[in-house]
């Protein structure tokens, strides 16, 4: 099974928590990704494209596959790359 997801990657947990609050206040996920994400996907609003199980960091993948389409992670997901906020898009 493949899913499609976007993310916002930051280095510190407090940054991810600040961005999570902004999302809860109605800010656009894609705009926040463009402005704050440290990943090369930032220019695409955080879009990572489609991927199957076994392609991403285990913690990231577990969180992404648990989301419903359109849902955003409710807490930052820590990986070796930093802290992610994840949005499942397909």
Short mmCIF file of C-alpha atoms in Angstrom, two decimals:
data_model
loop_
_atom_site.label_atom_id
_atom_site.label_comp_id
_atom_site.label_asym_id
_atom_site.label_seq_id
_atom_site.Cartn_x
_atom_site.Cartn_y
_atom_site.Cartn_z
CA UNK A 1 0.00 0.00 0.00
CA UNK A 2 1.21 3.49 -0.87
CA UNK A 3 0.27 6.77 0.75
CA UNK A 4 1.07 10.37 -0.04
CA UNK A 5 2.17 12.76 2.68
CA UNK A 6 3.62 16.18 3.33
CA UNK A 7 5.71 17.28 6.26
CA UNK A 8 7.33 20.18 8.00
CA UNK A 9 10.82 19.36 9.30
CA UNK A 10 12.49 21.46 12.00
CA UNK A 11 15.48 20.84 14.25
CA UNK A 12 13.92 21.45 17.66
CA UNK A 13 10.82 20.15 19.39
CA UNK A 14 9.80 23.64 20.55
CA UNK A 15 9.77 24.81 16.89
CA UNK A 16 7.49 21.92 15.93
CA UNK A 17 5.19 22.67 18.86
CA UNK A 18 4.99 26.35 17.86
CA UNK A 19 4.07 25.33 14.31
CA UNK A 20 1.49 22.86 15.62
CA UNK A 21 -0.17 25.71 17.54
CA UNK A 22 -0.17 27.82 14.35
CA UNK A 23 -1.88 24.96 12.49
CA UNK A 24 -4.50 24.69 15.23
CA UNK A 25 -5.07 28.43 14.83
CA UNK A 26 -5.92 27.87 11.16
CA UNK A 27 -2.63 28.58 9.40
CA UNK A 28 -1.97 26.76 6.13
CA UNK A 29 0.16 23.61 6.41
CA UNK A 30 1.67 24.21 2.98
CA UNK A 31 2.56 27.84 3.72
CA UNK A 32 4.15 26.94 7.06
CA UNK A 33 6.15 24.20 5.31
CA UNK A 34 7.39 26.67 2.68
CA UNK A 35 8.47 29.16 5.33
CA UNK A 36 9.84 26.92 8.08
CA UNK A 37 10.71 23.40 6.89
CA UNK A 38 14.39 22.49 6.65
CA UNK A 39 13.68 19.82 4.00
CA UNK A 40 14.13 20.31 0.27
CA UNK A 41 10.40 19.53 -0.05
CA UNK A 42 9.65 22.94 1.51
CA UNK A 43 9.36 24.57 -1.91
CA UNK A 44 6.52 22.14 -2.71
CA UNK A 45 4.68 22.90 0.54
CA UNK A 46 6.28 19.88 2.20
CA UNK A 47 4.93 17.37 -0.35
CA UNK A 48 6.96 14.15 -0.22
CA UNK A 49 4.97 12.40 -2.94
CA UNK A 50 3.77 8.81 -2.67
CA UNK A 51 5.70 6.13 -0.84
CA UNK A 52 5.26 2.56 0.29
CA UNK A 53 6.03 1.03 3.63
CA UNK A 54 9.75 0.52 4.21
CA UNK A 55 10.87 3.68 2.39
CA UNK A 56 10.95 6.22 5.24
CA UNK A 57 12.31 6.44 8.77
CA UNK A 58 10.41 3.94 10.95
CA UNK A 59 8.99 6.56 13.35
CA UNK A 60 7.93 8.82 10.47
CA UNK A 61 6.34 5.96 8.58
CA UNK A 62 4.44 4.64 11.61
CA UNK A 63 2.94 8.07 12.25
CA UNK A 64 2.16 8.78 8.57
CA UNK A 65 0.42 5.45 7.92
CA UNK A 66 -1.67 5.87 11.10
CA UNK A 67 -3.18 9.15 9.85
CA UNK A 68 -6.38 9.42 7.84
CA UNK A 69 -6.36 11.36 4.57
CA UNK A 70 -6.37 15.09 5.37
CA UNK A 71 -5.30 14.52 8.98
CA UNK A 72 -2.23 16.19 10.53
CA UNK A 73 -0.17 14.57 13.29
CA UNK A 74 -1.23 15.82 16.72
CA UNK A 75 2.32 15.85 18.08
CA UNK A 76 5.80 16.21 16.61
CA UNK A 77 7.39 12.99 15.34
CA UNK A 78 11.08 12.64 16.17
CA UNK A 79 13.48 11.02 13.72
CA UNK A 80 17.24 11.20 13.20
CA UNK A 81 16.56 14.19 10.91
CA UNK A 82 14.71 16.30 13.49
CA UNK A 83 11.05 16.86 14.35
CA UNK A 84 8.26 16.43 11.80
CA UNK A 85 4.67 17.50 11.54
CA UNK A 86 3.04 15.18 9.05
CA UNK A 87 -0.06 15.58 6.89
CA UNK A 88 -1.44 12.59 5.00
CA UNK A 89 -2.72 13.84 1.65
CA UNK A 90 -3.72 10.60 -0.17
#
